[in-house]
Short mmCIF file of C-alpha atoms and ligand atoms in Angstrom, two decimals:
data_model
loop_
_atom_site.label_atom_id
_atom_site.label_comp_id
_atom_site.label_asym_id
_atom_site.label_seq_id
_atom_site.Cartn_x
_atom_site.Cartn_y
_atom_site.Cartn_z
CA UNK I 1 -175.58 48.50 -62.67
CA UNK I 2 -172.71 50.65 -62.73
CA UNK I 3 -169.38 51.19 -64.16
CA UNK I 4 -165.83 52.29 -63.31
CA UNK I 5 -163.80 55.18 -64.47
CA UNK I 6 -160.10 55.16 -63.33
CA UNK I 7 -157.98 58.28 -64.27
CA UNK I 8 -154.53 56.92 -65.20
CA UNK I 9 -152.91 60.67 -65.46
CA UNK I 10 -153.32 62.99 -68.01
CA UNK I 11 -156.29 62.75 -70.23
CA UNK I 12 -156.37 58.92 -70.28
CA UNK I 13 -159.04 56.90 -68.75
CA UNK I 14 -160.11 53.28 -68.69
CA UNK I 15 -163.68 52.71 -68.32
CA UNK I 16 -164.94 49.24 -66.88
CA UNK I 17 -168.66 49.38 -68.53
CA UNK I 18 -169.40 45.91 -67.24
CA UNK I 19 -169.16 44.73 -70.72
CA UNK I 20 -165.77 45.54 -71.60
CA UNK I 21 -162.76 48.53 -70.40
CA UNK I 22 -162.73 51.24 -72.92
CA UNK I 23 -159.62 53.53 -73.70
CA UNK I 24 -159.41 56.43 -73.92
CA UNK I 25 -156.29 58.24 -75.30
CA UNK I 26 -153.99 55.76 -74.31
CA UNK I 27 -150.90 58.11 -73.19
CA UNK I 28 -148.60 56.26 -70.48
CA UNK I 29 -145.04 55.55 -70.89
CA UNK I 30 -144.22 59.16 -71.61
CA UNK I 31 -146.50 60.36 -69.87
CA UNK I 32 -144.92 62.43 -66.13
CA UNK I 33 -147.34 61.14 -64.56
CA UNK I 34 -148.81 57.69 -65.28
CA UNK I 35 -150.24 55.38 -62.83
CA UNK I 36 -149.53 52.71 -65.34
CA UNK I 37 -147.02 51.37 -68.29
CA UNK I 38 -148.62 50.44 -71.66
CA UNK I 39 -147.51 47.12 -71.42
CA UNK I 40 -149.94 46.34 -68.39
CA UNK I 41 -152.98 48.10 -69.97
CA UNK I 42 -155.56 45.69 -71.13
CA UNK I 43 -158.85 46.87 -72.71
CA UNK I 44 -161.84 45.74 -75.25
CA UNK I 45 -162.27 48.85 -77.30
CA UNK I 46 -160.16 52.28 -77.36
CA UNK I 47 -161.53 55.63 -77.98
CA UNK I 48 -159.42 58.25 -79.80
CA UNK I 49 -160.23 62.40 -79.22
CA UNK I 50 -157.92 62.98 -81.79
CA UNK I 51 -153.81 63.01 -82.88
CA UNK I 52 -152.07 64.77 -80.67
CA UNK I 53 -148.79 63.23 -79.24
CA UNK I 54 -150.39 63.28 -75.58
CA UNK I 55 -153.04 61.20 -77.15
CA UNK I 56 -151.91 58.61 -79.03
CA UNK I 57 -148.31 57.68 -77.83
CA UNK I 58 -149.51 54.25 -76.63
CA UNK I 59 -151.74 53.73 -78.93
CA UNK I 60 -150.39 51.65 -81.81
CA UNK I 61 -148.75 49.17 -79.34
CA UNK I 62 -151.42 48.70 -77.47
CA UNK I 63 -153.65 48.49 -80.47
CA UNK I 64 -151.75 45.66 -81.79
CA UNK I 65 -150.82 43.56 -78.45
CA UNK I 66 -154.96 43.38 -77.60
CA UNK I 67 -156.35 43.65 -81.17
CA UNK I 68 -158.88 46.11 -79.62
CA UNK I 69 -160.89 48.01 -82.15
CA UNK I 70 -159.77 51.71 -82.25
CA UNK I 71 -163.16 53.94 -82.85
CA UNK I 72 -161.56 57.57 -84.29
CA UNK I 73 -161.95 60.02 -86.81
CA UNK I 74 -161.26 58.59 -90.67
CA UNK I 75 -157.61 60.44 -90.99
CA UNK I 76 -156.51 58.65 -87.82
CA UNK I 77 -158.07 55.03 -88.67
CA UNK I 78 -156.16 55.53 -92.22
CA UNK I 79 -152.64 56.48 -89.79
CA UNK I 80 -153.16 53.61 -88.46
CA UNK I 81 -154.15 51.35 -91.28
CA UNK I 82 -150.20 52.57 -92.75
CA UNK I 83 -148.78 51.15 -89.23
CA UNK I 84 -150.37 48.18 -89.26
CA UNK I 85 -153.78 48.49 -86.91
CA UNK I 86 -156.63 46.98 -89.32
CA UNK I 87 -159.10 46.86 -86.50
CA UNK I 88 -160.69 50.15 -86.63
CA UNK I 89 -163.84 51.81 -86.68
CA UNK I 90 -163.39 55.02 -88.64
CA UNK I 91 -166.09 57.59 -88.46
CA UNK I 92 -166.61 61.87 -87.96
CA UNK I 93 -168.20 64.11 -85.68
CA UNK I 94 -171.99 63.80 -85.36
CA UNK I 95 -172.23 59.94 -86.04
CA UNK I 96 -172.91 57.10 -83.37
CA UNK I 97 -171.73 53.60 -82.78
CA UNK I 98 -171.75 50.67 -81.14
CA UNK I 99 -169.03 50.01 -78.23
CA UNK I 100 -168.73 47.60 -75.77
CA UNK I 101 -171.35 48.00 -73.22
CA UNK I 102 -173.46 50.50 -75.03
CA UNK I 103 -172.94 53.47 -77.61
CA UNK I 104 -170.24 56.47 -78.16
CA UNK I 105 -171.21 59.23 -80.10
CA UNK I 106 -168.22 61.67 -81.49
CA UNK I 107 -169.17 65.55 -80.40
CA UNK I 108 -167.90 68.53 -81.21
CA UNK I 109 -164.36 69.78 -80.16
CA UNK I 110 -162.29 73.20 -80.48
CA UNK I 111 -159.52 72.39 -81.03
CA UNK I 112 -156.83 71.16 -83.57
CA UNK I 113 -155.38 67.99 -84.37
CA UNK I 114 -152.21 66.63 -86.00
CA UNK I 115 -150.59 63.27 -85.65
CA UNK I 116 -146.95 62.50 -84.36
CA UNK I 117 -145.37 62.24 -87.38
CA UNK I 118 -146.83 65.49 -88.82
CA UNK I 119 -149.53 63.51 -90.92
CA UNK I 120 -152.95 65.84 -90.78
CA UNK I 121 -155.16 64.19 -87.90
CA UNK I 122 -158.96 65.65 -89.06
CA UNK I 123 -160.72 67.52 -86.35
CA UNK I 124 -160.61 67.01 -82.90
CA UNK I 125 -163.76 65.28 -80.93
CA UNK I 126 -165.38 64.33 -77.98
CA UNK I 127 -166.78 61.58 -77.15
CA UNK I 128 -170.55 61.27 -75.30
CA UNK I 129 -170.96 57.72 -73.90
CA UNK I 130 -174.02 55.84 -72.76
CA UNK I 131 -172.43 52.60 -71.47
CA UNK I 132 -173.42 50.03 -68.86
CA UNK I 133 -176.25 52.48 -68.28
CA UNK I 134 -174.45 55.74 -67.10
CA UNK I 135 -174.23 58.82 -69.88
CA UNK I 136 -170.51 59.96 -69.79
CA UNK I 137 -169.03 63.08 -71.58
CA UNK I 138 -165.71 63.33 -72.30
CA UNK I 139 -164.86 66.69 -73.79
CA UNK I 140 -161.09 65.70 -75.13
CA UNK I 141 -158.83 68.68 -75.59
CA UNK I 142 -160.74 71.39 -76.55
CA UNK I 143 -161.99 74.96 -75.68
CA UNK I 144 -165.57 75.96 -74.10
CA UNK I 145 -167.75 76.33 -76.58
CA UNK I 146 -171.79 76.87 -76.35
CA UNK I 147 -172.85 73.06 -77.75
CA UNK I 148 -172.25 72.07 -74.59
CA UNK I 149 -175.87 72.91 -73.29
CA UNK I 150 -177.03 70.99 -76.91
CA UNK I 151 -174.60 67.79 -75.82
CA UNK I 152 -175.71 67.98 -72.06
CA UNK I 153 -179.67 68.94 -72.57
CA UNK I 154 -179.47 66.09 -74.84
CA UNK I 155 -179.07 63.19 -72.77
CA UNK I 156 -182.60 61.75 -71.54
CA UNK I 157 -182.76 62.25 -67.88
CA UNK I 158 -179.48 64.44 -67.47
CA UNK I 159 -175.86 63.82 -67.97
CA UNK I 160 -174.10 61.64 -65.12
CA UNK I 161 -170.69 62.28 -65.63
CA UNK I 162 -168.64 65.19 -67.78
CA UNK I 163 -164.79 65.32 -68.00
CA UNK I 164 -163.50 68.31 -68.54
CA UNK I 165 -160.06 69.38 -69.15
CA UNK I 166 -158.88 72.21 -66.79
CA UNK I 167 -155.30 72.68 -67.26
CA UNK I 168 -155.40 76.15 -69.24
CA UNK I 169 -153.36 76.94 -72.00
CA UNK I 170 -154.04 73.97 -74.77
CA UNK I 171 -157.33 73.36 -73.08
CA UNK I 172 -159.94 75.31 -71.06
CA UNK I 173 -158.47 75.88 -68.05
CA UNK I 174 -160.57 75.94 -64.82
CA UNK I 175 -162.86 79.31 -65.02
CA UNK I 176 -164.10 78.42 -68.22
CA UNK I 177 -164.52 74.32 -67.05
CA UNK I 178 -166.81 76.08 -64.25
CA UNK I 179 -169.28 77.63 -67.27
CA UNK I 180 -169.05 74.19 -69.16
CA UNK I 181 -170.69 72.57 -66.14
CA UNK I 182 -173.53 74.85 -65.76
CA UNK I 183 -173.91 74.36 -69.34
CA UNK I 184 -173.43 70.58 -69.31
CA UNK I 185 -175.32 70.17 -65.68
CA UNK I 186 -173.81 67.07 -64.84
CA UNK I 187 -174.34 65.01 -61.76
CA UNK I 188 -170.55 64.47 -61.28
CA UNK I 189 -167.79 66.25 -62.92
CA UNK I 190 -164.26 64.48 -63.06
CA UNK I 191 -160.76 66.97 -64.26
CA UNK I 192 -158.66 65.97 -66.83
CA UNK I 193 -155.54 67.34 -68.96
CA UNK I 194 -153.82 68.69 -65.93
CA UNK I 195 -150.99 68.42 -63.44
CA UNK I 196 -148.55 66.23 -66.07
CA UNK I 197 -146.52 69.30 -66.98
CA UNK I 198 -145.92 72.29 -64.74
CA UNK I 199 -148.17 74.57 -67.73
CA UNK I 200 -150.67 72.69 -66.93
CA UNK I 201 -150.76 72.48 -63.31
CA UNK I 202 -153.51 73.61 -61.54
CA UNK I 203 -154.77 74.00 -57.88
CA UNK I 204 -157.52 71.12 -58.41
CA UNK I 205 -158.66 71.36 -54.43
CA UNK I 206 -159.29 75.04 -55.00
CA UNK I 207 -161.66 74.28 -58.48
CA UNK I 208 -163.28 71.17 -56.77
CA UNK I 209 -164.28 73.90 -53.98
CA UNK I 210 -165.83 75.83 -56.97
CA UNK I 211 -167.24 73.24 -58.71
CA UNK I 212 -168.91 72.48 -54.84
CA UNK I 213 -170.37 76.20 -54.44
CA UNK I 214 -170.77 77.44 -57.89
CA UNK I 215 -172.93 74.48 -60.27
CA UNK I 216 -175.10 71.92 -59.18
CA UNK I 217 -172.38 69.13 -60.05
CA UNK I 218 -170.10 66.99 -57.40
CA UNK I 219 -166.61 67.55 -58.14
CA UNK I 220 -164.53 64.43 -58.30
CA UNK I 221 -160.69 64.89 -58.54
CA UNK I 222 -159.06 61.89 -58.84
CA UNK I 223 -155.19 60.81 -58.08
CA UNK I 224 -153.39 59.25 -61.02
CA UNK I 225 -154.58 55.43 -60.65
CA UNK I 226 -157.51 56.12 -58.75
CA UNK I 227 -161.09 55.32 -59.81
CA UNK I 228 -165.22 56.11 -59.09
CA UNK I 229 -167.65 54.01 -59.26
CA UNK I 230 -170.68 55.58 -60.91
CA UNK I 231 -173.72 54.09 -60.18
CA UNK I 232 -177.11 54.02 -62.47
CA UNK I 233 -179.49 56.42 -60.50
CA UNK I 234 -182.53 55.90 -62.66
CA UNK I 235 -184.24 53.01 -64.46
NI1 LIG Y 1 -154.34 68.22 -78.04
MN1 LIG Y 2 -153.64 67.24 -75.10
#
């Protein structure tokens, strides 16, 4: 088994779990540096780290053209319920749910959280994935914070993948991402939340080099549109 993570720019992601793509933070017409527009997006399920503009820009759209469930926090799924998206699966930080091709579970995030039109968009998440067999982290937007050894030690047999924003001043930038992987231990570590915006630009050769001498991880930067295949490496 095995599944696919393509990084389309910024923090959004489509994963190919063998049972279904999942979303995540569907951000592309606006979005500097998209491999992709929102029209030609298609997807089973999207995941939501929370309401920031760089987040959520696609979202409704593409909510409503593939009547894909949206899994997010309650304040979002009620957003949404005003605009018109019924199919959601509300739920807060700490619980666990069914997804195509496995289970997400919504961590703990630092970080804060407001939708586009100023409504109040709960707290910030990540999300911690065990899908077509692979365990993937995906920190969203937030700030190092200690948990990460609780959300990385545990995952039975060690965390495959982690993606970690690096792109410094809304987000742990890249000395920080280095202490989240030897906290996380992950066999592969993919960036995210970088490069769209000159503030958040970021010599990702130079932190992949890091990443390669400093933790036991493989660093993985990715061009926007290009994908890894992660394989399962254990029964
Ligand atoms: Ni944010
Ligand atoms: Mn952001």
């Amino acid at each position: 088994m095995a599944i696919t993570l393509t990084w389309t720019g910024h923090a959004t992601w489509l994963i190919d779990t063998g049972a279904g793509v999942l979303l995540v933070d569907p951000f592309f017409d606006e979005c500097p540096t998209t491999s992709m527009a929102a029209a030609a997006v298609d997807c089973a399920a999207i995941l939501v780290t929370h309401g920031h503009f760089d987040h959520v820009a696609d979202l409704v759209p593409i909510a409503k053209r593939t009547g894909a469930r949206v899994f997010c926090n309650w304040e979002i799924a009620q957003w949404l319920g005003k605009q018109g998206v019924a199919n959601t699966q509300p739920m807060n930080l700490g619980g666990t749910t069914a997804v195509p091709g496995g289970t997400a579970r919504m961590e703990t995030a630092w970080h804060s959280s407001s939708l586009p039109d100023g409504s109040y968009g709960g707290t910030a998440a990540g999300w911690l994935l065990h899908v077509g067999g692979v365990s993937v982290y995906v920190a969203g937007d937030t700030a190092l914070f200690s948990d990460m050894a609780r959300i990385g030690a545990a995952v039975k047999g060690g965390l495959d993948v982690a993606v970690l924003p690096i792109g410094d001043l809304f987000t742990m930038g890249p000395e920080d991402s280095l202490e989240a992987v030897r906290m996380l231990r992950p066999r592969i570590v993919l960036p995210s939340h970088h490069g769209t915006w000159p503030p958040i630009t970021q010599d990702v050769q130079a932190w992949a080099r890091r990443v390669a001498q400093e933790t036991s991880a493989e660093p993985r930067p990715l061009q926007p549109g290009e994908r890894i295949m992660v394989e399962v490496v254990r029964d």
